[in-house]
XYZ file of C-alpha atoms in Angstrom:
492
model
C 7.371 -27.868 65.740
C 4.128 -28.317 67.388
C 3.682 -29.854 70.385
C 1.925 -32.991 70.721
C 2.448 -33.310 67.277
C 4.612 -35.776 65.593
C 5.385 -39.788 63.992
C 5.880 -42.053 66.330
C 7.671 -45.745 64.769
C 7.419 -48.342 68.280
C 9.687 -51.555 67.632
C 9.161 -54.552 69.487
C 12.515 -55.832 70.735
C 13.976 -59.614 69.303
C 13.394 -60.448 72.970
C 10.526 -60.011 74.301
C 6.851 -61.449 75.005
C 5.195 -59.106 72.214
C 7.577 -60.268 69.230
C 7.030 -63.812 70.700
C 2.865 -63.276 69.999
C 3.809 -61.701 66.614
C 4.052 -57.887 66.771
C 7.206 -56.701 65.168
C 6.152 -52.719 65.005
C 3.961 -50.485 64.823
C 3.708 -46.436 63.538
C 1.558 -43.666 63.746
C 1.668 -41.088 61.612
C -0.478 -38.225 59.823
C -1.824 -38.377 56.932
C -1.131 -34.999 55.652
C 2.636 -35.734 55.350
C 1.534 -36.721 51.339
C 1.209 -33.696 50.708
C 4.991 -33.109 51.333
C 6.281 -36.995 50.383
C 7.817 -37.245 46.311
C 9.548 -41.049 46.417
C 10.241 -40.247 50.026
C 12.595 -37.223 49.348
C 11.499 -34.045 51.044
C 11.167 -30.730 50.080
C 14.294 -28.576 52.301
C 16.359 -32.322 53.703
C 18.807 -31.506 50.458
C 21.939 -29.636 53.175
C 23.752 -29.351 49.722
C 21.533 -25.550 49.688
C 23.795 -24.324 52.926
C 26.052 -23.960 50.618
C 24.077 -20.683 50.219
C 25.302 -19.726 53.536
C 29.061 -19.213 53.110
C 31.291 -16.327 51.089
C 31.628 -17.370 47.722
C 35.899 -17.551 48.738
C 35.454 -19.475 51.229
C 33.010 -21.784 49.553
C 35.588 -22.221 46.552
C 39.003 -22.886 48.893
C 36.460 -25.416 50.177
C 36.304 -26.800 47.740
C 40.101 -25.699 46.448
C 41.485 -27.680 49.704
C 39.127 -30.535 49.993
C 39.210 -31.698 46.979
C 37.020 -33.277 44.125
C 33.291 -32.380 45.317
C 31.671 -28.527 43.859
C 28.286 -26.508 44.629
C 27.810 -24.460 42.006
C 24.989 -21.178 43.467
C 23.418 -21.227 41.026
C 22.210 -24.509 40.696
C 21.769 -24.525 44.233
C 19.338 -21.707 44.518
C 17.246 -22.853 41.543
C 16.802 -26.005 43.772
C 15.849 -23.276 46.925
C 13.656 -21.672 44.479
C 12.209 -24.774 42.975
C 11.457 -26.348 46.047
C 9.039 -23.220 47.134
C 7.674 -23.689 44.470
C 6.672 -27.309 45.035
C 5.277 -26.826 48.711
C 3.328 -24.162 46.914
C 1.598 -26.408 45.121
C 1.612 -29.137 47.023
C -0.846 -26.903 50.085
C -2.600 -25.591 47.187
C -3.624 -28.337 45.108
C -4.739 -30.403 48.840
C -7.146 -27.765 49.602
C -10.328 -29.914 49.206
C -8.473 -33.087 49.856
C -9.352 -34.844 53.566
C -6.614 -35.963 56.312
C -6.440 -37.895 59.411
C -4.382 -39.986 61.412
C -3.318 -43.666 60.278
C -2.188 -46.536 62.717
C 0.228 -49.581 60.832
C 1.392 -52.807 63.192
C 3.410 -54.851 61.518
C 2.235 -58.743 62.561
C 2.480 -62.441 62.389
C 0.275 -64.364 60.094
C -0.490 -66.123 63.347
C -1.262 -62.981 65.371
C -3.471 -61.837 61.702
C -4.838 -64.759 61.987
C -6.055 -64.874 65.893
C -6.848 -61.119 65.380
C -9.576 -61.559 63.037
C -10.944 -64.438 64.185
C -11.484 -62.511 67.825
C -13.553 -59.202 65.815
C -15.358 -62.411 63.864
C -16.500 -64.049 67.465
C -17.562 -60.696 68.612
C -19.250 -60.185 65.725
C -17.536 -56.829 65.305
C -16.325 -57.438 61.677
C -19.055 -55.678 59.755
C -19.395 -52.461 62.623
C -17.403 -49.328 62.378
C -14.468 -47.915 64.928
C -16.213 -45.848 66.969
C -14.034 -42.722 67.885
C -14.111 -40.447 71.110
C -14.545 -36.712 69.929
C -13.978 -33.545 72.619
C -12.118 -33.378 74.956
C -11.189 -36.963 74.977
C -10.304 -37.771 71.486
C -7.190 -39.129 70.991
C -6.305 -36.332 67.600
C -6.611 -32.929 67.136
C -9.331 -31.563 64.299
C -9.041 -28.742 61.829
C -10.466 -28.231 58.799
C -7.874 -28.771 56.235
C -8.003 -24.906 55.073
C -6.564 -23.842 58.664
C -4.139 -26.794 58.568
C -2.618 -25.971 55.474
C -2.299 -22.247 55.806
C -0.747 -22.347 59.025
C 1.806 -25.249 57.629
C 2.372 -22.150 54.910
C 2.406 -19.454 57.377
C 5.100 -20.897 58.708
C 7.353 -21.934 55.774
C 7.424 -19.077 55.057
C 9.060 -17.640 58.009
C 11.786 -18.762 58.000
C 12.130 -18.262 54.121
C 11.681 -15.457 54.687
C 14.295 -15.234 57.195
C 16.794 -16.831 55.340
C 16.238 -14.492 52.473
C 16.281 -11.033 54.284
C 19.810 -12.195 55.176
C 20.722 -13.831 51.904
C 20.187 -10.253 50.823
C 22.565 -8.652 53.303
C 25.611 -10.160 51.372
C 28.024 -7.731 50.665
C 29.294 -8.823 46.864
C 32.651 -9.225 47.807
C 32.283 -10.721 51.846
C 29.436 -12.744 53.573
C 30.000 -12.438 57.644
C 30.326 -15.365 59.749
C 27.391 -14.561 62.268
C 25.114 -13.761 58.728
C 26.606 -17.374 57.977
C 24.788 -18.731 61.158
C 22.200 -17.073 60.999
C 21.612 -18.328 57.911
C 22.666 -21.942 58.315
C 19.734 -21.797 61.109
C 16.534 -21.449 59.076
C 17.297 -23.431 56.010
C 17.617 -26.682 59.441
C 14.450 -24.996 60.480
C 13.076 -25.418 57.319
C 13.430 -28.834 57.699
C 10.844 -29.701 60.406
C 8.263 -26.578 59.238
C 6.042 -28.298 57.260
C 6.355 -31.759 59.692
C 7.795 -33.434 62.680
C 10.881 -34.977 61.768
C 13.052 -36.017 64.867
C 14.255 -31.928 65.530
C 15.615 -33.482 68.708
C 18.950 -34.502 66.489
C 19.225 -31.178 65.856
C 21.453 -29.717 69.069
C 21.364 -26.772 67.077
C 17.727 -26.224 67.492
C 16.264 -28.426 70.092
C 18.292 -27.658 72.528
C 18.683 -24.570 75.285
C 21.892 -24.555 76.795
C 23.955 -27.706 77.754
C 27.433 -28.577 78.970
C 30.306 -30.699 78.349
C 33.814 -31.868 79.839
C 36.734 -29.865 78.075
C 40.086 -30.363 80.125
C 41.344 -27.078 77.510
C 38.969 -24.867 79.196
C 39.066 -22.953 83.117
C 36.523 -24.254 84.603
C 36.938 -27.827 82.997
C 33.150 -27.232 81.621
C 32.345 -26.719 77.656
C 28.972 -24.683 77.189
C 26.890 -25.303 73.949
C 23.679 -23.183 72.944
C 20.925 -23.838 70.929
C 17.650 -22.765 69.917
C 15.479 -24.534 72.737
C 12.622 -25.344 71.582
C 12.206 -28.034 73.629
C 11.599 -26.138 76.028
C 9.919 -23.468 73.997
C 7.750 -26.105 73.060
C 6.805 -27.538 76.434
C 5.934 -23.946 77.522
C 4.404 -22.538 74.882
C 2.967 -25.190 73.072
C 5.020 -23.874 69.528
C 8.828 -23.613 68.689
C 9.215 -19.923 69.324
C 12.938 -18.801 69.139
C 14.326 -17.771 72.841
C 15.750 -14.447 73.107
C 19.159 -15.143 70.997
C 18.603 -13.436 68.476
C 18.961 -9.312 67.774
C 16.668 -9.344 65.429
C 17.994 -5.380 63.568
C 20.916 -6.778 63.148
C 19.846 -10.696 62.914
C 22.760 -11.883 64.334
C 22.682 -13.820 68.209
C 22.759 -11.956 70.696
C 26.059 -11.789 73.042
C 26.648 -13.401 74.954
C 25.358 -16.159 73.640
C 26.774 -15.876 70.035
C 29.937 -17.153 71.407
C 28.395 -21.064 72.109
C 25.533 -20.861 69.541
C 25.719 -24.484 67.538
C 25.728 -23.562 64.097
C 28.870 -23.619 63.047
C 29.412 -26.549 60.409
C 28.147 -25.786 57.005
C 26.864 -29.666 55.243
C 29.611 -28.759 53.573
C 32.572 -28.678 56.119
C 31.781 -32.790 56.701
C 31.440 -33.763 53.420
C 34.750 -33.256 52.996
C 35.810 -36.545 55.161
C 39.139 -37.188 53.632
C 40.091 -33.696 54.536
C 38.072 -32.460 57.562
C 41.162 -30.901 59.753
C 42.120 -28.694 56.566
C 39.337 -27.408 55.838
C 38.555 -26.678 58.835
C 41.436 -24.819 59.590
C 40.593 -22.779 56.823
C 36.813 -22.536 58.679
C 38.480 -21.268 61.749
C 41.167 -18.604 59.798
C 37.881 -16.875 58.046
C 35.694 -16.957 61.723
C 38.828 -14.925 62.653
C 39.542 -12.505 60.070
C 36.013 -12.270 60.864
C 35.798 -11.494 64.714
C 38.887 -9.171 63.716
C 36.692 -7.409 61.749
C 34.200 -7.223 63.741
C 36.363 -5.816 66.478
C 37.556 -3.211 64.064
C 34.482 -1.922 63.811
C 33.634 -1.448 67.881
C 36.991 0.287 68.095
C 37.054 2.511 64.890
C 37.408 5.085 67.507
C 41.295 3.794 68.854
C 44.032 4.258 66.775
C 46.138 2.060 69.191
C 44.175 -1.101 68.701
C 43.356 -0.503 64.539
C 46.780 -0.674 64.571
C 46.814 -4.016 66.423
C 44.540 -5.864 64.485
C 45.827 -4.695 61.438
C 49.111 -6.210 62.346
C 47.128 -9.154 63.058
C 45.326 -9.525 60.429
C 49.201 -9.977 58.810
C 50.591 -12.262 60.598
C 47.496 -14.087 60.304
C 48.167 -14.038 56.869
C 52.056 -15.418 57.098
C 50.843 -17.675 59.682
C 52.029 -21.686 58.392
C 53.213 -23.856 61.520
C 51.433 -22.535 64.815
C 53.492 -25.376 66.001
C 56.663 -23.759 65.385
C 55.934 -20.752 66.305
C 57.542 -20.784 69.857
C 60.739 -22.450 67.998
C 60.752 -19.960 65.048
C 60.307 -16.916 67.314
C 62.923 -17.666 69.884
C 65.854 -18.413 67.542
C 65.481 -21.927 67.724
C 64.879 -22.225 63.790
C 67.747 -21.367 62.011
C 68.552 -20.494 58.476
C 70.323 -22.747 57.396
C 69.721 -26.165 55.586
C 69.621 -28.131 58.221
C 66.088 -26.378 58.788
C 64.874 -26.521 55.371
C 65.277 -29.496 55.158
C 63.220 -30.623 58.033
C 61.045 -28.110 56.262
C 60.911 -29.996 53.089
C 58.345 -33.159 52.123
C 61.065 -36.150 51.429
C 60.958 -37.239 47.983
C 60.566 -32.537 47.314
C 64.282 -31.896 48.651
C 66.819 -30.793 48.065
C 65.449 -27.645 46.909
C 65.650 -26.537 43.248
C 66.228 -22.951 43.253
C 65.228 -20.991 39.680
C 67.730 -19.533 37.371
C 69.509 -18.670 33.872
C 68.281 -15.609 31.822
C 64.742 -16.876 30.987
C 62.864 -16.709 33.182
C 59.130 -15.447 33.121
C 59.449 -13.691 36.298
C 63.020 -11.980 37.296
C 61.729 -9.705 39.527
C 60.835 -9.762 43.384
C 58.198 -7.256 42.998
C 56.541 -8.861 39.505
C 56.630 -12.735 42.039
C 55.246 -11.196 44.920
C 51.759 -10.177 42.673
C 51.374 -13.661 40.866
C 51.330 -14.924 44.325
C 49.205 -12.686 46.348
C 47.410 -10.391 44.040
C 43.875 -10.899 42.238
C 42.325 -7.709 40.965
C 45.829 -7.533 37.653
C 44.380 -9.503 35.157
C 48.114 -10.540 33.739
C 48.722 -13.687 36.019
C 47.218 -16.860 35.411
C 46.411 -19.027 38.133
C 44.579 -22.040 37.559
C 44.188 -24.807 40.505
C 45.594 -22.302 42.671
C 43.668 -18.864 42.641
C 41.811 -19.708 45.471
C 43.815 -21.044 48.177
C 43.683 -20.571 51.786
C 46.709 -18.165 51.475
C 45.142 -16.138 49.367
C 41.515 -16.354 50.942
C 42.824 -14.761 54.011
C 44.628 -11.734 52.579
C 41.564 -11.227 50.289
C 39.657 -10.992 53.280
C 41.312 -9.350 55.208
C 41.959 -6.994 52.878
C 38.497 -5.658 52.435
C 38.086 -6.377 56.089
C 40.348 -3.299 56.594
C 38.875 -1.131 53.153
C 35.759 -1.239 55.850
C 36.359 -0.481 58.552
C 39.688 2.300 57.445
C 39.074 2.887 53.947
C 40.493 2.015 50.697
C 43.973 3.783 51.297
C 44.237 2.433 55.194
C 44.212 -1.426 53.147
C 46.627 -0.048 50.366
C 48.595 0.410 53.714
C 47.734 -2.729 55.062
C 48.823 -4.210 52.253
C 51.745 -2.671 51.702
C 53.580 -3.843 55.491
C 51.927 -7.108 54.577
C 54.307 -7.141 51.192
C 57.070 -5.640 53.270
C 57.020 -8.176 56.137
C 56.856 -11.389 53.157
C 59.800 -9.736 51.809
C 62.032 -9.326 55.074
C 61.438 -12.448 55.908
C 60.425 -15.176 53.210
C 63.817 -15.759 51.377
C 62.770 -19.282 49.572
C 59.792 -18.287 47.825
C 57.416 -20.433 45.616
C 57.713 -20.175 41.981
C 53.922 -20.072 40.268
C 53.184 -21.220 37.202
C 50.216 -20.602 35.554
C 49.108 -24.438 35.000
C 49.993 -24.655 38.887
C 50.857 -23.250 41.841
C 55.074 -24.719 41.596
C 56.920 -25.014 38.518
C 58.408 -28.166 38.195
C 62.592 -28.362 36.686
C 61.599 -29.705 32.673
C 64.593 -32.367 33.833
C 64.569 -32.748 36.915
C 60.611 -32.778 37.727
C 61.357 -31.321 41.207
C 59.666 -27.935 42.745
C 61.093 -24.635 41.420
C 62.570 -21.944 44.420
C 63.104 -18.662 44.088
C 66.037 -17.895 46.703
C 65.675 -14.214 47.540
C 68.918 -11.715 47.838
C 69.889 -8.468 48.813
C 73.417 -7.475 48.198
C 73.508 -4.606 51.305
C 72.389 -7.248 53.543
C 74.661 -9.611 52.995
C 78.015 -7.575 52.933
C 76.562 -6.212 56.666
C 76.275 -9.443 57.365
C 79.378 -10.400 56.271
C 81.489 -7.907 57.898
C 80.134 -8.570 61.524
C 81.156 -12.131 60.699
C 84.988 -10.879 59.624
C 84.335 -8.460 63.069
C 83.747 -11.955 65.371
C 79.899 -10.246 66.206
C 77.620 -12.084 65.010
C 74.698 -13.695 66.691
C 74.310 -17.212 65.791
C 71.690 -18.871 65.033
C 70.618 -15.367 63.713
C 67.940 -13.859 65.902
C 63.655 -13.176 64.606
C 64.143 -10.158 66.174
C 66.854 -8.562 63.500
C 63.809 -9.231 60.635
C 62.646 -5.578 60.956
C 65.315 -4.157 60.965
C 65.627 -6.038 56.947
C 65.722 -3.848 54.120
C 61.991 -4.636 51.871
C 63.122 -2.973 48.568
C 66.289 -4.208 47.163
C 65.628 -8.538 46.788
C 66.615 -9.858 43.233
C 67.307 -13.323 42.549
C 70.368 -14.869 44.202
C 73.297 -13.684 41.435
C 74.650 -17.583 41.626
C 72.181 -18.432 39.894
C 71.879 -15.608 36.803
C 74.075 -17.334 34.943
C 74.145 -21.049 35.089
């Protein structure tokens, strides 16, 4: 993070005259890097520690959606603390050592003997190499004590930043803006003690760049970083540009929307299911944004009501690509519509029936599918499904902005909306999200039925005034209680 410092490796081209003469590559580096090298593994380069910056529920949901990969926070905290301890003892044990600049050149045997012959012909083989000092010196000269104390200060600066934001964490909710700041400090730590290729980390190196994007109004997508390239050239040290609010430890507006610290290493590790993991992150950010807006507009009741409705819709949002068609009434409630949604190997749907069902009440079914503090139901393998994570985070966002009573009311409104609009509901079990029929091995669905609503629509049909298909706007007039298991399936 200092100008004019670092390492350099130069490799000659395969067809160049230098390679033909026998020079393969040259390296120039400070030997001080030996302090931190351990089997060529350097401190803070384990990107898994970025998982510490994530909200607990988001991490668990990613693990469920991504499959296989698991990051345990306790182990990562130990790894982080061990890395700090390693740096401490490495610096402490190097105070009495001397370091310098090294050059290494890999050459062919022929070139090596030619150089040796030339040195001997000039009788230089027994003379010491004299390097100029002062302003004409090709290197800087510092005492070991000064250099190592500066390294300790630089490492601690970023550690303190990360740990301060980490200490802000609510036990139930970590804002995405604080996650981004923690990612920033952790990535800066990798370059706090050595040169490294900081240019490859766009979020650190660049200030502002624009990239063609036809989806943007002006055809360009804006990206912003910390601007180390600019501050190194101006000040000789990688200071942060004025893009951080140090009171809240978040990125300032309007920079926040464009800063590039958005992709934790854990997300990129799920390559096979990257899209699903990315979608979970986007929904999490939406909840976090809504929480911020609720705090910003806490004195405007109409805004708060709109944001609460937005969170309810976000929790119930399933297939955005079919949203417009569904809202316009182009997806009628009939078997053809259901068949299009089901995966081919799971059709036709197997409906729950009989008196021996573990769940016979729609309220109990809702609690099993949605709630989390009941202590009654097991949800092995599906406790952290994305929709449950969104539901819990939304509830906490409303609680933070408006209090527990408003959050309970919001939860009841979501339940009402769910019951009004969902007539085929997954029938859960303790060991998996959906129960399978013992004989057919098909997934089982709960068919929801309302006798009063059924009579109402039957009467409209007799009078010839029933609209086909039913418009989506009818849902808001449906009752929210009185729903039961469809009677045609209770006595089989």
